[in-house]
Amino acid sequence: MEAMFGEFGPARADATRAIALEPGDVNVGVTAGYALATSGGSATAGKLFDQAAKQRPDDTVLNSIQVPVGRALLALAGHHPQQALTLLGPVAPYRLASGSDVYVSGLAHLDARQGAQAAADFQWILDHRGVYMMGPTYPLAELGLARADVLKGDKAGARTAYQNFLALW
C-alpha cells in the first residue's frame, strides 16, 4: 500500500525487510515484488516474479493473475503502457477473482494518455466495490477516474470524481 500511495522509500525498505525475514516465500516475494516494481526496485521485482513462477508452475492464481500483474507493473515502471496492457490481456477472465489487473490497466491507459479507456477501467472498479471492499484500490479508482476525465476534457466529471475521492479520503 505504501507504494500505491507514493511512499516509495518506505515501500522499498519494507519489501526488502520482508524478503529477508521470509526468503523464498512465494507470497512474500510476490507482494514485495509489487511494492518494488511500483517504487523503483524493478530488477529485484523481476527476479522475484520469475522465482515465484518457477517455484509453483502449477499455481493458477500465481501464474495467471499475480505474476502477469507484477510484470505489467514492471512495464509501467519502464513507461511501456502498451506492453503492460498486453501482459494484462490473459488476466481478464479472472477479473472478479482479483481485480488488480483492472487497476493496473487503468494506470497503463493513463500513462498512454487514453482517457476513455482509463475511465472505463476505473469505473469498473467503482461499479464492483465488493471486489475492493477494504483495500485502497476503491478510493484510488476515484482518483484515477478524475485523472482520466481530465484527459478526456470532462471538467465536470473530473471535479465530481476528485470530490468523491476526497470524501473517501
mmCIF file with all atom_site columns, C-alpha atoms in Angstrom:
data_model
loop_
_atom_site.group_PDB
_atom_site.id
_atom_site.type_symbol
_atom_site.label_atom_id
_atom_site.label_alt_id
_atom_site.label_comp_id
_atom_site.label_asym_id
_atom_site.label_entity_id
_atom_site.label_seq_id
_atom_site.pdbx_PDB_ins_code
_atom_site.Cartn_x
_atom_site.Cartn_y
_atom_site.Cartn_z
_atom_site.occupancy
_atom_site.B_iso_or_equiv
_atom_site.pdbx_formal_charge
_atom_site.auth_seq_id
_atom_site.auth_comp_id
_atom_site.auth_asym_id
_atom_site.auth_atom_id
_atom_site.pdbx_PDB_model_num
ATOM 1   C CA . MET A 1 1   ? 0.000   0.000   0.000   1.00 0.00 ? 1   MET A CA 1
ATOM 2   C CA . GLU A 1 2   ? 2.889   2.356   0.679   1.00 0.00 ? 2   GLU A CA 1
ATOM 3   C CA . ALA A 1 3   ? 3.981   2.116   -2.939  1.00 0.00 ? 3   ALA A CA 1
ATOM 4   C CA . MET A 1 4   ? 0.416   2.670   -4.187  1.00 0.00 ? 4   MET A CA 1
ATOM 5   C CA . PHE A 1 5   ? 0.299   5.924   -2.232  1.00 0.00 ? 5   PHE A CA 1
ATOM 6   C CA . GLY A 1 6   ? 3.697   7.124   -3.443  1.00 0.00 ? 6   GLY A CA 1
ATOM 7   C CA . GLU A 1 7   ? 5.662   6.301   -0.295  1.00 0.00 ? 7   GLU A CA 1
ATOM 8   C CA . PHE A 1 8   ? 8.411   4.672   -2.338  1.00 0.00 ? 8   PHE A CA 1
ATOM 9   C CA . GLY A 1 9   ? 11.291  4.746   0.162   1.00 0.00 ? 9   GLY A CA 1
ATOM 10  C CA . PRO A 1 10  ? 9.339   3.036   2.955   1.00 0.00 ? 10  PRO A CA 1
ATOM 11  C CA . ALA A 1 11  ? 7.824   0.599   0.440   1.00 0.00 ? 11  ALA A CA 1
ATOM 12  C CA . ARG A 1 12  ? 11.264  -0.491  -0.785  1.00 0.00 ? 12  ARG A CA 1
ATOM 13  C CA . ALA A 1 13  ? 12.600  -0.749  2.766   1.00 0.00 ? 13  ALA A CA 1
ATOM 14  C CA . ASP A 1 14  ? 9.642   -2.806  3.988   1.00 0.00 ? 14  ASP A CA 1
ATOM 15  C CA . ALA A 1 15  ? 9.753   -5.062  0.930   1.00 0.00 ? 15  ALA A CA 1
ATOM 16  C CA . THR A 1 16  ? 13.459  -5.677  1.452   1.00 0.00 ? 16  THR A CA 1
ATOM 17  C CA . ARG A 1 17  ? 12.889  -6.478  5.145   1.00 0.00 ? 17  ARG A CA 1
ATOM 18  C CA . ALA A 1 18  ? 10.042  -8.855  4.314   1.00 0.00 ? 18  ALA A CA 1
ATOM 19  C CA . ILE A 1 19  ? 12.189  -10.732 1.810   1.00 0.00 ? 19  ILE A CA 1
ATOM 20  C CA . ALA A 1 20  ? 14.984  -11.020 4.383   1.00 0.00 ? 20  ALA A CA 1
ATOM 21  C CA . LEU A 1 21  ? 12.565  -12.354 7.011   1.00 0.00 ? 21  LEU A CA 1
ATOM 22  C CA . GLU A 1 22  ? 10.900  -14.881 4.678   1.00 0.00 ? 22  GLU A CA 1
ATOM 23  C CA . PRO A 1 23  ? 13.372  -15.698 1.902   1.00 0.00 ? 23  PRO A CA 1
ATOM 24  C CA . GLY A 1 24  ? 11.885  -17.968 -0.703  1.00 0.00 ? 24  GLY A CA 1
ATOM 25  C CA . ASP A 1 25  ? 8.277   -17.491 0.450   1.00 0.00 ? 25  ASP A CA 1
ATOM 26  C CA . VAL A 1 26  ? 6.247   -17.079 -2.740  1.00 0.00 ? 26  VAL A CA 1
ATOM 27  C CA . ASN A 1 27  ? 3.505   -14.902 -1.233  1.00 0.00 ? 27  ASN A CA 1
ATOM 28  C CA . VAL A 1 28  ? 6.000   -12.573 0.415   1.00 0.00 ? 28  VAL A CA 1
ATOM 29  C CA . GLY A 1 29  ? 8.025   -12.476 -2.792  1.00 0.00 ? 29  GLY A CA 1
ATOM 30  C CA . VAL A 1 30  ? 5.075   -11.528 -4.970  1.00 0.00 ? 30  VAL A CA 1
ATOM 31  C CA . THR A 1 31  ? 3.820   -8.874  -2.555  1.00 0.00 ? 31  THR A CA 1
ATOM 32  C CA . ALA A 1 32  ? 7.315   -7.454  -2.152  1.00 0.00 ? 32  ALA A CA 1
ATOM 33  C CA . GLY A 1 33  ? 7.717   -7.631  -5.919  1.00 0.00 ? 33  GLY A CA 1
ATOM 34  C CA . TYR A 1 34  ? 4.607   -5.489  -6.406  1.00 0.00 ? 34  TYR A CA 1
ATOM 35  C CA . ALA A 1 35  ? 5.983   -2.894  -3.989  1.00 0.00 ? 35  ALA A CA 1
ATOM 36  C CA . LEU A 1 36  ? 9.409   -2.935  -5.611  1.00 0.00 ? 36  LEU A CA 1
ATOM 37  C CA . ALA A 1 37  ? 8.037   -2.798  -9.165  1.00 0.00 ? 37  ALA A CA 1
ATOM 38  C CA . THR A 1 38  ? 5.973   0.236   -8.216  1.00 0.00 ? 38  THR A CA 1
ATOM 39  C CA . SER A 1 39  ? 8.700   2.006   -6.245  1.00 0.00 ? 39  SER A CA 1
ATOM 40  C CA . GLY A 1 40  ? 11.835  1.647   -8.337  1.00 0.00 ? 40  GLY A CA 1
ATOM 41  C CA . GLY A 1 41  ? 13.187  -1.793  -7.479  1.00 0.00 ? 41  GLY A CA 1
ATOM 42  C CA . SER A 1 42  ? 12.475  -3.300  -10.861 1.00 0.00 ? 42  SER A CA 1
ATOM 43  C CA . ALA A 1 43  ? 15.475  -5.621  -11.151 1.00 0.00 ? 43  ALA A CA 1
ATOM 44  C CA . THR A 1 44  ? 14.727  -7.316  -7.852  1.00 0.00 ? 44  THR A CA 1
ATOM 45  C CA . ALA A 1 45  ? 10.991  -7.427  -8.563  1.00 0.00 ? 45  ALA A CA 1
ATOM 46  C CA . GLY A 1 46  ? 11.530  -9.180  -11.884 1.00 0.00 ? 46  GLY A CA 1
ATOM 47  C CA . LYS A 1 47  ? 13.658  -11.826 -10.178 1.00 0.00 ? 47  LYS A CA 1
ATOM 48  C CA . LEU A 1 48  ? 11.003  -12.337 -7.501  1.00 0.00 ? 48  LEU A CA 1
ATOM 49  C CA . PHE A 1 49  ? 8.272   -12.883 -10.108 1.00 0.00 ? 49  PHE A CA 1
ATOM 50  C CA . ASP A 1 50  ? 10.475  -15.312 -12.042 1.00 0.00 ? 50  ASP A CA 1
ATOM 51  C CA . GLN A 1 51  ? 11.345  -17.197 -8.850  1.00 0.00 ? 51  GLN A CA 1
ATOM 52  C CA . ALA A 1 52  ? 7.692   -17.455 -7.795  1.00 0.00 ? 52  ALA A CA 1
ATOM 53  C CA . ALA A 1 53  ? 6.599   -18.794 -11.189 1.00 0.00 ? 53  ALA A CA 1
ATOM 54  C CA . LYS A 1 54  ? 9.428   -21.330 -11.140 1.00 0.00 ? 54  LYS A CA 1
ATOM 55  C CA . GLN A 1 55  ? 8.600   -22.483 -7.583  1.00 0.00 ? 55  GLN A CA 1
ATOM 56  C CA . ARG A 1 56  ? 4.915   -23.013 -8.326  1.00 0.00 ? 56  ARG A CA 1
ATOM 57  C CA . PRO A 1 57  ? 4.441   -23.769 -12.022 1.00 0.00 ? 57  PRO A CA 1
ATOM 58  C CA . ASP A 1 58  ? 1.008   -25.331 -11.428 1.00 0.00 ? 58  ASP A CA 1
ATOM 59  C CA . ASP A 1 59  ? -0.400  -22.473 -9.313  1.00 0.00 ? 59  ASP A CA 1
ATOM 60  C CA . THR A 1 60  ? -3.168  -20.947 -11.432 1.00 0.00 ? 60  THR A CA 1
ATOM 61  C CA . VAL A 1 61  ? -3.690  -17.825 -9.333  1.00 0.00 ? 61  VAL A CA 1
ATOM 62  C CA . LEU A 1 62  ? 0.024   -17.115 -9.200  1.00 0.00 ? 62  LEU A CA 1
ATOM 63  C CA . ASN A 1 63  ? 0.764   -17.708 -12.876 1.00 0.00 ? 63  ASN A CA 1
ATOM 64  C CA . SER A 1 64  ? -2.496  -16.453 -14.379 1.00 0.00 ? 64  SER A CA 1
ATOM 65  C CA . ILE A 1 65  ? -3.014  -13.367 -12.215 1.00 0.00 ? 65  ILE A CA 1
ATOM 66  C CA . GLN A 1 66  ? -0.275  -12.374 -9.785  1.00 0.00 ? 66  GLN A CA 1
ATOM 67  C CA . VAL A 1 67  ? 2.839   -12.775 -11.952 1.00 0.00 ? 67  VAL A CA 1
ATOM 68  C CA . PRO A 1 68  ? 1.306   -11.146 -15.069 1.00 0.00 ? 68  PRO A CA 1
ATOM 69  C CA . VAL A 1 69  ? 0.082   -8.210  -12.951 1.00 0.00 ? 69  VAL A CA 1
ATOM 70  C CA . GLY A 1 70  ? 3.568   -7.911  -11.466 1.00 0.00 ? 70  GLY A CA 1
ATOM 71  C CA . ARG A 1 71  ? 5.169   -7.962  -14.885 1.00 0.00 ? 71  ARG A CA 1
ATOM 72  C CA . ALA A 1 72  ? 2.673   -5.338  -16.056 1.00 0.00 ? 72  ALA A CA 1
ATOM 73  C CA . LEU A 1 73  ? 3.732   -3.157  -13.129 1.00 0.00 ? 73  LEU A CA 1
ATOM 74  C CA . LEU A 1 74  ? 7.328   -3.571  -14.276 1.00 0.00 ? 74  LEU A CA 1
ATOM 75  C CA . ALA A 1 75  ? 6.345   -2.499  -17.794 1.00 0.00 ? 75  ALA A CA 1
ATOM 76  C CA . LEU A 1 76  ? 4.618   0.569   -16.350 1.00 0.00 ? 76  LEU A CA 1
ATOM 77  C CA . ALA A 1 77  ? 7.697   1.399   -14.290 1.00 0.00 ? 77  ALA A CA 1
ATOM 78  C CA . GLY A 1 78  ? 9.597   1.497   -17.573 1.00 0.00 ? 78  GLY A CA 1
ATOM 79  C CA . HIS A 1 79  ? 6.868   3.670   -19.142 1.00 0.00 ? 79  HIS A CA 1
ATOM 80  C CA . HIS A 1 80  ? 5.765   0.943   -21.540 1.00 0.00 ? 80  HIS A CA 1
ATOM 81  C CA . PRO A 1 81  ? 1.984   1.133   -21.113 1.00 0.00 ? 81  PRO A CA 1
ATOM 82  C CA . GLN A 1 82  ? 1.144   -0.858  -24.247 1.00 0.00 ? 82  GLN A CA 1
ATOM 83  C CA . GLN A 1 83  ? 3.384   -3.697  -23.067 1.00 0.00 ? 83  GLN A CA 1
ATOM 84  C CA . ALA A 1 84  ? 1.627   -3.586  -19.689 1.00 0.00 ? 84  ALA A CA 1
ATOM 85  C CA . LEU A 1 85  ? -1.756  -3.837  -21.392 1.00 0.00 ? 85  LEU A CA 1
ATOM 86  C CA . THR A 1 86  ? -0.582  -6.784  -23.478 1.00 0.00 ? 86  THR A CA 1
ATOM 87  C CA . LEU A 1 87  ? 0.643   -8.567  -20.345 1.00 0.00 ? 87  LEU A CA 1
ATOM 88  C CA . LEU A 1 88  ? -2.730  -7.980  -18.672 1.00 0.00 ? 88  LEU A CA 1
ATOM 89  C CA . GLY A 1 89  ? -4.789  -9.370  -21.552 1.00 0.00 ? 89  GLY A CA 1
ATOM 90  C CA . PRO A 1 90  ? -4.730  -13.008 -20.376 1.00 0.00 ? 90  PRO A CA 1
ATOM 91  C CA . VAL A 1 91  ? -5.690  -11.937 -16.831 1.00 0.00 ? 91  VAL A CA 1
ATOM 92  C CA . ALA A 1 92  ? -9.105  -10.601 -17.899 1.00 0.00 ? 92  ALA A CA 1
ATOM 93  C CA . PRO A 1 93  ? -11.004 -13.890 -17.364 1.00 0.00 ? 93  PRO A CA 1
ATOM 94  C CA . TYR A 1 94  ? -10.010 -13.744 -13.686 1.00 0.00 ? 94  TYR A CA 1
ATOM 95  C CA . ARG A 1 95  ? -11.090 -10.141 -13.197 1.00 0.00 ? 95  ARG A CA 1
ATOM 96  C CA . LEU A 1 96  ? -13.629 -10.819 -10.438 1.00 0.00 ? 96  LEU A CA 1
ATOM 97  C CA . ALA A 1 97  ? -11.185 -13.041 -8.559  1.00 0.00 ? 97  ALA A CA 1
ATOM 98  C CA . SER A 1 98  ? -8.646  -10.285 -8.175  1.00 0.00 ? 98  SER A CA 1
ATOM 99  C CA . GLY A 1 99  ? -9.444  -7.071  -9.942  1.00 0.00 ? 99  GLY A CA 1
ATOM 100 C CA . SER A 1 100 ? -5.871  -5.873  -9.539  1.00 0.00 ? 100 SER A CA 1
ATOM 101 C CA . ASP A 1 101 ? -5.452  -6.182  -13.288 1.00 0.00 ? 101 ASP A CA 1
ATOM 102 C CA . VAL A 1 102 ? -8.190  -3.598  -13.839 1.00 0.00 ? 102 VAL A CA 1
ATOM 103 C CA . TYR A 1 103 ? -6.451  -1.052  -11.636 1.00 0.00 ? 103 TYR A CA 1
ATOM 104 C CA . VAL A 1 104 ? -3.095  -1.615  -13.351 1.00 0.00 ? 104 VAL A CA 1
ATOM 105 C CA . SER A 1 105 ? -4.845  -1.459  -16.723 1.00 0.00 ? 105 SER A CA 1
ATOM 106 C CA . GLY A 1 106 ? -6.314  1.896   -15.723 1.00 0.00 ? 106 GLY A CA 1
ATOM 107 C CA . LEU A 1 107 ? -2.851  3.147   -14.790 1.00 0.00 ? 107 LEU A CA 1
ATOM 108 C CA . ALA A 1 108 ? -1.478  1.918   -18.127 1.00 0.00 ? 108 ALA A CA 1
ATOM 109 C CA . HIS A 1 109 ? -4.236  3.690   -20.031 1.00 0.00 ? 109 HIS A CA 1
ATOM 110 C CA . LEU A 1 110 ? -3.494  6.878   -18.097 1.00 0.00 ? 110 LEU A CA 1
ATOM 111 C CA . ASP A 1 111 ? 0.199   6.546   -18.932 1.00 0.00 ? 111 ASP A CA 1
ATOM 112 C CA . ALA A 1 112 ? -0.720  6.065   -22.595 1.00 0.00 ? 112 ALA A CA 1
ATOM 113 C CA . ARG A 1 113 ? -2.966  9.156   -22.341 1.00 0.00 ? 113 ARG A CA 1
ATOM 114 C CA . GLN A 1 114 ? -6.029  7.077   -23.249 1.00 0.00 ? 114 GLN A CA 1
ATOM 115 C CA . GLY A 1 115 ? -8.594  8.817   -21.082 1.00 0.00 ? 115 GLY A CA 1
ATOM 116 C CA . ALA A 1 116 ? -11.719 6.969   -22.200 1.00 0.00 ? 116 ALA A CA 1
ATOM 117 C CA . GLN A 1 117 ? -10.157 3.532   -21.677 1.00 0.00 ? 117 GLN A CA 1
ATOM 118 C CA . ALA A 1 118 ? -8.713  4.548   -18.308 1.00 0.00 ? 118 ALA A CA 1
ATOM 119 C CA . ALA A 1 119 ? -12.099 5.895   -17.228 1.00 0.00 ? 119 ALA A CA 1
ATOM 120 C CA . ALA A 1 120 ? -13.755 2.605   -18.196 1.00 0.00 ? 120 ALA A CA 1
ATOM 121 C CA . ASP A 1 121 ? -11.264 0.630   -16.088 1.00 0.00 ? 121 ASP A CA 1
ATOM 122 C CA . PHE A 1 122 ? -11.634 2.834   -13.032 1.00 0.00 ? 122 PHE A CA 1
ATOM 123 C CA . GLN A 1 123 ? -15.420 2.926   -13.413 1.00 0.00 ? 123 GLN A CA 1
ATOM 124 C CA . TRP A 1 124 ? -15.435 -0.891  -13.484 1.00 0.00 ? 124 TRP A CA 1
ATOM 125 C CA . ILE A 1 125 ? -13.724 -0.864  -10.090 1.00 0.00 ? 125 ILE A CA 1
ATOM 126 C CA . LEU A 1 126 ? -16.253 1.623   -8.726  1.00 0.00 ? 126 LEU A CA 1
ATOM 127 C CA . ASP A 1 127 ? -19.106 -0.488  -10.086 1.00 0.00 ? 127 ASP A CA 1
ATOM 128 C CA . HIS A 1 128 ? -17.709 -3.639  -8.418  1.00 0.00 ? 128 HIS A CA 1
ATOM 129 C CA . ARG A 1 129 ? -16.910 -2.350  -4.957  1.00 0.00 ? 129 ARG A CA 1
ATOM 130 C CA . GLY A 1 130 ? -17.310 -5.769  -3.370  1.00 0.00 ? 130 GLY A CA 1
ATOM 131 C CA . VAL A 1 131 ? -14.059 -6.849  -5.024  1.00 0.00 ? 131 VAL A CA 1
ATOM 132 C CA . TYR A 1 132 ? -12.252 -3.963  -3.307  1.00 0.00 ? 132 TYR A CA 1
ATOM 133 C CA . MET A 1 133 ? -14.245 -3.619  -0.115  1.00 0.00 ? 133 MET A CA 1
ATOM 134 C CA . MET A 1 134 ? -11.385 -2.953  2.320   1.00 0.00 ? 134 MET A CA 1
ATOM 135 C CA . GLY A 1 135 ? -8.461  -2.132  0.036   1.00 0.00 ? 135 GLY A CA 1
ATOM 136 C CA . PRO A 1 136 ? -7.041  1.152   -1.199  1.00 0.00 ? 136 PRO A CA 1
ATOM 137 C CA . THR A 1 137 ? -7.934  0.414   -4.802  1.00 0.00 ? 137 THR A CA 1
ATOM 138 C CA . TYR A 1 138 ? -11.503 1.705   -4.492  1.00 0.00 ? 138 TYR A CA 1
ATOM 139 C CA . PRO A 1 139 ? -10.600 5.257   -3.425  1.00 0.00 ? 139 PRO A CA 1
ATOM 140 C CA . LEU A 1 140 ? -7.634  5.254   -5.812  1.00 0.00 ? 140 LEU A CA 1
ATOM 141 C CA . ALA A 1 141 ? -10.065 4.347   -8.604  1.00 0.00 ? 141 ALA A CA 1
ATOM 142 C CA . GLU A 1 142 ? -11.898 7.617   -7.889  1.00 0.00 ? 142 GLU A CA 1
ATOM 143 C CA . LEU A 1 143 ? -8.593  9.444   -8.243  1.00 0.00 ? 143 LEU A CA 1
ATOM 144 C CA . GLY A 1 144 ? -7.813  7.551   -11.442 1.00 0.00 ? 144 GLY A CA 1
ATOM 145 C CA . LEU A 1 145 ? -11.261 8.345   -12.816 1.00 0.00 ? 145 LEU A CA 1
ATOM 146 C CA . ALA A 1 146 ? -10.707 12.037  -12.093 1.00 0.00 ? 146 ALA A CA 1
ATOM 147 C CA . ARG A 1 147 ? -7.392  11.951  -13.939 1.00 0.00 ? 147 ARG A CA 1
ATOM 148 C CA . ALA A 1 148 ? -8.982  10.084  -16.848 1.00 0.00 ? 148 ALA A CA 1
ATOM 149 C CA . ASP A 1 149 ? -11.765 12.664  -17.024 1.00 0.00 ? 149 ASP A CA 1
ATOM 150 C CA . VAL A 1 150 ? -9.128  15.408  -17.212 1.00 0.00 ? 150 VAL A CA 1
ATOM 151 C CA . LEU A 1 151 ? -7.541  13.600  -20.176 1.00 0.00 ? 151 LEU A CA 1
ATOM 152 C CA . LYS A 1 152 ? -10.960 13.367  -21.830 1.00 0.00 ? 152 LYS A CA 1
ATOM 153 C CA . GLY A 1 153 ? -11.602 17.069  -21.239 1.00 0.00 ? 153 GLY A CA 1
ATOM 154 C CA . ASP A 1 154 ? -14.559 16.315  -18.949 1.00 0.00 ? 154 ASP A CA 1
ATOM 155 C CA . LYS A 1 155 ? -14.072 19.025  -16.311 1.00 0.00 ? 155 LYS A CA 1
ATOM 156 C CA . ALA A 1 156 ? -17.400 18.379  -14.564 1.00 0.00 ? 156 ALA A CA 1
ATOM 157 C CA . GLY A 1 157 ? -16.745 14.648  -14.358 1.00 0.00 ? 157 GLY A CA 1
ATOM 158 C CA . ALA A 1 158 ? -13.223 15.265  -13.086 1.00 0.00 ? 158 ALA A CA 1
ATOM 159 C CA . ARG A 1 159 ? -14.498 17.671  -10.415 1.00 0.00 ? 159 ARG A CA 1
ATOM 160 C CA . THR A 1 160 ? -17.066 15.107  -9.230  1.00 0.00 ? 160 THR A CA 1
ATOM 161 C CA . ALA A 1 161 ? -14.529 12.284  -9.160  1.00 0.00 ? 161 ALA A CA 1
ATOM 162 C CA . TYR A 1 162 ? -11.999 14.423  -7.263  1.00 0.00 ? 162 TYR A CA 1
ATOM 163 C CA . GLN A 1 163 ? -14.728 15.361  -4.762  1.00 0.00 ? 163 GLN A CA 1
ATOM 164 C CA . ASN A 1 164 ? -15.665 11.689  -4.352  1.00 0.00 ? 164 ASN A CA 1
ATOM 165 C CA . PHE A 1 165 ? -12.007 10.788  -3.829  1.00 0.00 ? 165 PHE A CA 1
ATOM 166 C CA . LEU A 1 166 ? -11.540 13.489  -1.199  1.00 0.00 ? 166 LEU A CA 1
ATOM 167 C CA . ALA A 1 167 ? -14.753 12.432  0.579   1.00 0.00 ? 167 ALA A CA 1
ATOM 168 C CA . LEU A 1 168 ? -13.425 8.860   0.805   1.00 0.00 ? 168 LEU A CA 1
ATOM 169 C CA . TRP A 1 169 ? -10.020 10.039  1.878   1.00 0.00 ? 169 TRP A CA 1
#
